[in-house]
Short mmCIF file of C-alpha atoms (C1' of nucleotides) in Angstrom, two decimals:
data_model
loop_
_atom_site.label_atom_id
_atom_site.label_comp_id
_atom_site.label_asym_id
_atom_site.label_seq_id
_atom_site.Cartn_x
_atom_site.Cartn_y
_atom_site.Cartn_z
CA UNK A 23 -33.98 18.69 1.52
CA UNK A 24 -31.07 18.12 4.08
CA UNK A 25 -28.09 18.57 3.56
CA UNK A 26 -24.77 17.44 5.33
CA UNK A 27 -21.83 19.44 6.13
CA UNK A 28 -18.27 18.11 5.38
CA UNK A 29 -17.92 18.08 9.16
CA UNK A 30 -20.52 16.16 9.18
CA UNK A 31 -20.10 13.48 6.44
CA UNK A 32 -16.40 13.02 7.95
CA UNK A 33 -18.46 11.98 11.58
CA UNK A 34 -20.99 9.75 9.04
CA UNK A 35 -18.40 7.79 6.40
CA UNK A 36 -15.36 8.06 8.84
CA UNK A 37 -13.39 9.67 5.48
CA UNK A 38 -11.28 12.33 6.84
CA UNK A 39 -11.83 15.46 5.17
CA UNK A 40 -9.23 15.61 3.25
CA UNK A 41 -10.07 12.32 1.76
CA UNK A 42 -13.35 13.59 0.68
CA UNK A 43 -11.74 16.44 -1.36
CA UNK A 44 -9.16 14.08 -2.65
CA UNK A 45 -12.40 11.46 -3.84
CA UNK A 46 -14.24 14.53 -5.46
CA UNK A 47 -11.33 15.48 -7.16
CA UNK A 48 -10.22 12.17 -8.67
CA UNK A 49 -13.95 11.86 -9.57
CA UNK A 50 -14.76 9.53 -7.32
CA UNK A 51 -17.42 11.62 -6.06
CA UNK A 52 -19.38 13.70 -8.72
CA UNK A 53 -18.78 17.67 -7.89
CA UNK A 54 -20.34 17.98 -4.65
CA UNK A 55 -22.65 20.84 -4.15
CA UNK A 56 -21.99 24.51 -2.65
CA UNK A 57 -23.86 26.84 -0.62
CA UNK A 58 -23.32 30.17 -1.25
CA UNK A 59 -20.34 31.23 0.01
CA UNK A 60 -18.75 27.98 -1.15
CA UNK A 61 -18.27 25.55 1.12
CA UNK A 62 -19.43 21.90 0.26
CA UNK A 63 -22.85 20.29 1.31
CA UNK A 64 -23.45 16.83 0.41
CA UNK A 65 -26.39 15.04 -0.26
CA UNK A 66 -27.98 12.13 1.16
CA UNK A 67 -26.77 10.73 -2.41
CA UNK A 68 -23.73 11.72 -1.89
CA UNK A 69 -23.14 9.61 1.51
CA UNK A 70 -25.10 6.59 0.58
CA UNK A 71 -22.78 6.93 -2.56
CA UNK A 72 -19.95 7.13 -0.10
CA UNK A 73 -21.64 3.91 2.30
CA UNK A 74 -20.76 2.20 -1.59
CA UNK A 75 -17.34 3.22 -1.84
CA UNK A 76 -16.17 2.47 2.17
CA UNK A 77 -17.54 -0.77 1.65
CA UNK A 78 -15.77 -1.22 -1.92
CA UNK A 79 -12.67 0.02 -0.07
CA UNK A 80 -12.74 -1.68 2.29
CA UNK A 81 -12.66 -5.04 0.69
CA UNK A 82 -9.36 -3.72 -1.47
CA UNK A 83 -10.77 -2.82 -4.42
CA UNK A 84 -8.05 -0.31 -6.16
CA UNK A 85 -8.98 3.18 -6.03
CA UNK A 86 -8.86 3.42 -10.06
CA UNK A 87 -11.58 0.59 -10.25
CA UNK A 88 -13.79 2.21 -7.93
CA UNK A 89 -13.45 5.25 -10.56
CA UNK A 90 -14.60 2.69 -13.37
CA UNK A 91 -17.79 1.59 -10.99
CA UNK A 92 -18.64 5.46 -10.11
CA UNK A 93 -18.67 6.45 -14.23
CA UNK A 94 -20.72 3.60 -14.53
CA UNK A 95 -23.00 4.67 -11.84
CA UNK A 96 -23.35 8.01 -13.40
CA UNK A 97 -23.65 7.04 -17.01
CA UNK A 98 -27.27 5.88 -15.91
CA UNK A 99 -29.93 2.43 -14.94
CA UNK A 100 -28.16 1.12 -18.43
CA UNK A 101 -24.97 0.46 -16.81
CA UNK A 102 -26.80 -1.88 -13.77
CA UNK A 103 -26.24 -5.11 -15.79
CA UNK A 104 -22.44 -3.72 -16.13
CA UNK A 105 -22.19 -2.86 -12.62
CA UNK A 106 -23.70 -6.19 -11.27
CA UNK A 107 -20.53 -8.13 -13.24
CA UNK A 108 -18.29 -5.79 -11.66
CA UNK A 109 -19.66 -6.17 -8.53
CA UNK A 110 -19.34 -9.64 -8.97
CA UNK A 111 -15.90 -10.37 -9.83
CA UNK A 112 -14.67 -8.35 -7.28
CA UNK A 113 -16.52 -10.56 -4.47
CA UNK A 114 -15.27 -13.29 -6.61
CA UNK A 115 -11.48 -11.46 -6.12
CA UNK A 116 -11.91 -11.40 -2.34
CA UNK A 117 -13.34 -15.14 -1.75
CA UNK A 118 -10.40 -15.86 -3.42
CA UNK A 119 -8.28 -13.42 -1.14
CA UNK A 120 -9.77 -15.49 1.73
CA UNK A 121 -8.89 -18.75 0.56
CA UNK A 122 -5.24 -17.50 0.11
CA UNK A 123 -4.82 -15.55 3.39
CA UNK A 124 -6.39 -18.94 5.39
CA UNK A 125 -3.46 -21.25 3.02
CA UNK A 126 -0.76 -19.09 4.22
CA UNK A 127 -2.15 -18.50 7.94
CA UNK A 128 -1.87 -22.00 7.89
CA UNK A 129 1.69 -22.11 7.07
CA UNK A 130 2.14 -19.48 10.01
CA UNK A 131 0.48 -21.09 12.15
CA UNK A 132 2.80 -24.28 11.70
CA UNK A 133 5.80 -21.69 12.08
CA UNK A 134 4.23 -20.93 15.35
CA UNK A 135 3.95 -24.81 15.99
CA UNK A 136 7.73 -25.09 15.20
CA UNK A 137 8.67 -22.57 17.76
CA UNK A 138 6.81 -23.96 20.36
CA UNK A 139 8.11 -27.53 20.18
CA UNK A 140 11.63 -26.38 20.17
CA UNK A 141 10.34 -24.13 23.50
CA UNK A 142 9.29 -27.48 25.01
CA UNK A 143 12.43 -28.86 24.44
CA UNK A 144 14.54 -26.18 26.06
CA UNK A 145 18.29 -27.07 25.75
CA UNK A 146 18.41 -28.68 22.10
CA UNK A 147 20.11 -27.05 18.99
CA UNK A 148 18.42 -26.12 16.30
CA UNK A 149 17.99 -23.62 13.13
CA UNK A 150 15.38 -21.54 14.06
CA UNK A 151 15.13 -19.68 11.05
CA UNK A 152 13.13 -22.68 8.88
CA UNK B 20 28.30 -26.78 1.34
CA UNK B 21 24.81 -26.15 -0.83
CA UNK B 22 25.12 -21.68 -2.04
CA UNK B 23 22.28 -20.49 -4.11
CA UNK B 24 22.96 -17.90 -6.85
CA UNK B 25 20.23 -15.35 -6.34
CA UNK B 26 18.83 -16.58 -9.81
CA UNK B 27 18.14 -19.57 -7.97
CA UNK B 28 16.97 -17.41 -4.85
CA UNK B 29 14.87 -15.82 -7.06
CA UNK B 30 13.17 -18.67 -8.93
CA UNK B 31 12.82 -20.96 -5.10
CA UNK B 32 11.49 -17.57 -2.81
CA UNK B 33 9.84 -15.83 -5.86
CA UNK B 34 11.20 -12.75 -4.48
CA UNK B 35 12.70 -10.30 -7.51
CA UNK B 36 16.20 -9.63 -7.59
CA UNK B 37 15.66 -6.39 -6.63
CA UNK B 38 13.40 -7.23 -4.16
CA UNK B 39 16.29 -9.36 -2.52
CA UNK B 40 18.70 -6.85 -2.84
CA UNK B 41 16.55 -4.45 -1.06
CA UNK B 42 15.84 -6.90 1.71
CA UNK B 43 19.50 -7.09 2.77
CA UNK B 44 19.52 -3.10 2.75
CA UNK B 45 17.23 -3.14 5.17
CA UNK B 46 18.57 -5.75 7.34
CA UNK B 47 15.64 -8.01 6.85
CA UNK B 48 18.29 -10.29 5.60
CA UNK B 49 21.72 -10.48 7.46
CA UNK B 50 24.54 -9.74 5.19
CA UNK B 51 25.02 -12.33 2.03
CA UNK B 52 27.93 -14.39 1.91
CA UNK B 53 30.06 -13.37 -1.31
CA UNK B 54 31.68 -15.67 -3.59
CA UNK B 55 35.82 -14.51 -4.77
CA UNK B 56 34.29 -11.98 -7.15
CA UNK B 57 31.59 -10.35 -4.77
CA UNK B 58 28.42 -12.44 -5.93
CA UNK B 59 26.09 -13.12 -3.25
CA UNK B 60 25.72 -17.07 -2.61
CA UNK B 61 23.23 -17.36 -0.68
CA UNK B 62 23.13 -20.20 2.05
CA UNK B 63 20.02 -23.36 2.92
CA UNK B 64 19.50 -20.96 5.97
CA UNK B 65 19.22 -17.67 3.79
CA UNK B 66 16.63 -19.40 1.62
CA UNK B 67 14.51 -20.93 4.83
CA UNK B 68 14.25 -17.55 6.22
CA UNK B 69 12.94 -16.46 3.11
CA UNK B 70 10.45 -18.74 3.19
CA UNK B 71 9.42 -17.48 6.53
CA UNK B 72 9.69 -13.62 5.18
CA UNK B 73 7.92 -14.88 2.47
CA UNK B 74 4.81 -16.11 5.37
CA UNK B 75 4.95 -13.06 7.46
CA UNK B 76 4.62 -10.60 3.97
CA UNK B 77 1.76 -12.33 3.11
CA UNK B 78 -0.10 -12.23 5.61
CA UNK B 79 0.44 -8.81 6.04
CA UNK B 80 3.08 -8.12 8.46
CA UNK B 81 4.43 -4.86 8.21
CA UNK B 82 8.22 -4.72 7.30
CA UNK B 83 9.76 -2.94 10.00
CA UNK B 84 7.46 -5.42 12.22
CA UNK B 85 9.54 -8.13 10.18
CA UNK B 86 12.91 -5.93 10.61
CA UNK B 87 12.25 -6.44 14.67
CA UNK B 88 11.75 -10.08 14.51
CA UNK B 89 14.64 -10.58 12.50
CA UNK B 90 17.11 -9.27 14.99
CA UNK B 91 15.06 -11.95 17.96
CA UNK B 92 16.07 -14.43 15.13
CA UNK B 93 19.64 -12.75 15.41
CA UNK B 94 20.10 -12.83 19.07
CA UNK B 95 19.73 -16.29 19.15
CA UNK B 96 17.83 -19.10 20.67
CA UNK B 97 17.05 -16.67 24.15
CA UNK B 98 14.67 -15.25 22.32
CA UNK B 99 12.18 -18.06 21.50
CA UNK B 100 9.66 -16.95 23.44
CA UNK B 101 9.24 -13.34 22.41
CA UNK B 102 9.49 -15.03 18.84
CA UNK B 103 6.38 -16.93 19.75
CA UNK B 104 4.42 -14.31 21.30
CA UNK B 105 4.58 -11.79 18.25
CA UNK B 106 4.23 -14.46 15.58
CA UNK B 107 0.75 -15.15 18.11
CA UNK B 108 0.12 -11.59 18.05
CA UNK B 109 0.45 -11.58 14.24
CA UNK B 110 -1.68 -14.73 14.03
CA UNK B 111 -4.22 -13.12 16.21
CA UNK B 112 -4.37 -9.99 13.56
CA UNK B 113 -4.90 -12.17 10.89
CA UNK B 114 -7.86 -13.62 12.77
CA UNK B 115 -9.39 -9.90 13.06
CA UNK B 116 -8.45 -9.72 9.46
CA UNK B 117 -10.69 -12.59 8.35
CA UNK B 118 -13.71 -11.40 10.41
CA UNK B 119 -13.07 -7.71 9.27
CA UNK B 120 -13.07 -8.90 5.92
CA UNK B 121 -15.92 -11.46 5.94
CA UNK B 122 -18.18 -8.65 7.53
CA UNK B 123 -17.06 -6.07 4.57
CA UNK B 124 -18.00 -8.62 1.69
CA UNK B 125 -21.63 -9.91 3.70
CA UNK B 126 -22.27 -6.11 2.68
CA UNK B 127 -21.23 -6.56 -0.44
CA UNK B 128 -23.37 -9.05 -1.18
CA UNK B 129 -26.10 -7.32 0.26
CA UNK B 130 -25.82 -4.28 -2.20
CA UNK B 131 -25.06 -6.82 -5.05
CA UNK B 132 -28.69 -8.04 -4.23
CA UNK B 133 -29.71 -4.86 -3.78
CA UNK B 134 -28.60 -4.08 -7.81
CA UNK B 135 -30.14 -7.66 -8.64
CA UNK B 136 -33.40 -7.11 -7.49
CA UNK B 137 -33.77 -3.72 -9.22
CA UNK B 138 -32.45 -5.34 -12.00
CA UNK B 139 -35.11 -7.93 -12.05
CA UNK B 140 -38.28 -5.39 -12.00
CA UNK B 141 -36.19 -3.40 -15.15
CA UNK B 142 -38.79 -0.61 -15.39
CA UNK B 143 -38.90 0.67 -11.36
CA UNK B 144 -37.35 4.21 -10.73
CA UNK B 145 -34.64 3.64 -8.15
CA UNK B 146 -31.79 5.31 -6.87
CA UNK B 147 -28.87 3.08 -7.86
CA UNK B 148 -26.67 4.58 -5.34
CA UNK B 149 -26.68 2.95 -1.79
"C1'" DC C 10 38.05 -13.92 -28.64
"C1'" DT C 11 33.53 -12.20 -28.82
"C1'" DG C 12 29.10 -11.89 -27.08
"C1'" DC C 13 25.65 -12.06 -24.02
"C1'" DA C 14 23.56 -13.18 -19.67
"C1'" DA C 15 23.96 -12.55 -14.83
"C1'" DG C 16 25.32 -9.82 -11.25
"C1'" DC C 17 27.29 -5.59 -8.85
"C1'" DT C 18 26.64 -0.57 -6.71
"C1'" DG C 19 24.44 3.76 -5.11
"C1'" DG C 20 20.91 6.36 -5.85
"C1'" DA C 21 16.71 7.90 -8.07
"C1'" DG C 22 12.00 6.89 -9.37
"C1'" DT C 23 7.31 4.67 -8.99
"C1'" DG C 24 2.50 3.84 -7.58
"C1'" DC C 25 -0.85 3.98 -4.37
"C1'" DA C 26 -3.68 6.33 -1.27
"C1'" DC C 27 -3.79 9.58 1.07
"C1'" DT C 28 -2.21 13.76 4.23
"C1'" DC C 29 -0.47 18.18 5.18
"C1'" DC C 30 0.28 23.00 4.51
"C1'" DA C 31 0.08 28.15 3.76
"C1'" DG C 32 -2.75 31.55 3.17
"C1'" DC C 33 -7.23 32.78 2.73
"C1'" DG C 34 -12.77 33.58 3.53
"C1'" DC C 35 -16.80 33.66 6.37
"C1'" DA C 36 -19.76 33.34 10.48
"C1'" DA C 37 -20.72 33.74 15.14
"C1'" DC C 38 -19.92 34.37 19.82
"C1'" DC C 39 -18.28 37.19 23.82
"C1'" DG D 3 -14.01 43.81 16.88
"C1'" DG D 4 -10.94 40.08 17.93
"C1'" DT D 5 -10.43 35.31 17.95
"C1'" DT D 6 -12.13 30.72 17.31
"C1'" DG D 7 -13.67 27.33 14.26
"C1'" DC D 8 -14.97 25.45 10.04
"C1'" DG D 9 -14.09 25.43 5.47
"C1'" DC D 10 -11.70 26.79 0.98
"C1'" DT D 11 -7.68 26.21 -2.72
"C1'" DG D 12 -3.59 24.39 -5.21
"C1'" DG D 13 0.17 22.12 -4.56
"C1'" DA D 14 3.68 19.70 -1.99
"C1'" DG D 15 4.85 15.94 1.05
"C1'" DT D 16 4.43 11.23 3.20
"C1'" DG D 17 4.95 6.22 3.93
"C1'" DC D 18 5.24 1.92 2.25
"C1'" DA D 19 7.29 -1.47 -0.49
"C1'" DC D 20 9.42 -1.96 -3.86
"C1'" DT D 21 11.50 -1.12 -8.82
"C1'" DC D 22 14.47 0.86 -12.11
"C1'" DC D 23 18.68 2.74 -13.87
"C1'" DA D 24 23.55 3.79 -15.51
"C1'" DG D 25 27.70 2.15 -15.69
"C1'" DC D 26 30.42 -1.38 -14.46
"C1'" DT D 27 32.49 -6.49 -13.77
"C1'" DT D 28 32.22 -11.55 -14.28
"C1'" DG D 29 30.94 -16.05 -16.13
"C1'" DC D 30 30.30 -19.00 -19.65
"C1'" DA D 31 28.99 -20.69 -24.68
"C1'" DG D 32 30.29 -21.00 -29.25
#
DNA sequence: CTGCAAGCTGGAGTGCACTCCAGCGCAACC
DNA sequence: GGTTGCGCTGGAGTGCACTCCAGCTTGCAG
């Protein structure tokens, strides 16, 4: 059975190691195994679990939610029905994130448009601010 | 001469009171114009750079990014240009943002799958993990 | 004239997600 | 057998962006 250092894991998931012992001990990981004089070695589990929560991260779910999903994960195959709603409504949460970040890009993006008409028309006055 | 009371700040820019209060601290906003009995009245220009604040936040810019491009706004119109490029350079980071982002949730939906097909053969042995 | 809402100040507190630190153990390499 | 490196612990600190608070003044409605 192999087994991954923390060393390891950190070069794998891109967690920093201190991140790892923070996730185990907000029970985002489960308790991750010792050998015997202590020092962590994951599981294969472990970082596919952790492949889960970068890419739950990483699309801004809260740290506390993540906790929800990883009881769930642990309570057993019952909880895959659960997990698939959860799953779910966050994509839902971050289509919708997309939809709002291209609205107000757009509104940049005639900011942008503002300043560079009043560049092409060098010596008028205007209030630059709007 | 139109002056907002920051109620009306508030309820137009969406921004909390506090929120206001603290942008001034900072110098994200110059200095408020008082009224006689030292209430801030804020001006049309105030309230349009709000609206731009408002833009930058939400797309993400970081505050002290906003700080800096408040005082190009501040030295006047010589400053344009530098305007335009980091507004560009913001735009541009957006961009990344989207791709980052659209990436993160195409994985997503690949483990959301992953959970729906196990779901739909309910008597399999599978770790729910990855 | 009495309330109550709105606003003021400086400073402290909050929530999130880490990140750092001191002081320690263990293993292994020269 | 020293020192280098990886890892351990509990707890404190950080950075960001607000948010709240006590104690006060001002504005306006009834």
């Amino acid at each position: 059975m192999v087994a991954y250092t923390p060393g390891q894991v950190v070069e794998e998931t891109g967690f920093s190691l201190d991140t790892l012992r923070y996730y185990e001990r907000i029970g985002l990981l489960e308790p991750i195994g010792r050998n015997a004089s202590g020092q962590r070695r994951f599981t294969e589990g472990d970082v596919s679990w952790l492949g889960m929560v970068r890419c739950l991260r990483d699309t801004g779910m809260p740290i506390a939610e993540m906790v929800r999903f990883a009881e769930l994960v642990r309570a057993g195959d019952q909880t895959i029905r659960e997990r698939v709603e959860v799953l779910e409504a966050h994509d839902r949460r971050v289509e919708e994130q997309f939809a709002d970040l291209r609205e107000k890009q757009e509104a940049l993006q005639r900011k942008i448009q503002y300043y560079k008409d009043v560049l092409s028309i060098p010596d008028g006055v205007y209030d630059a601010q709007g």
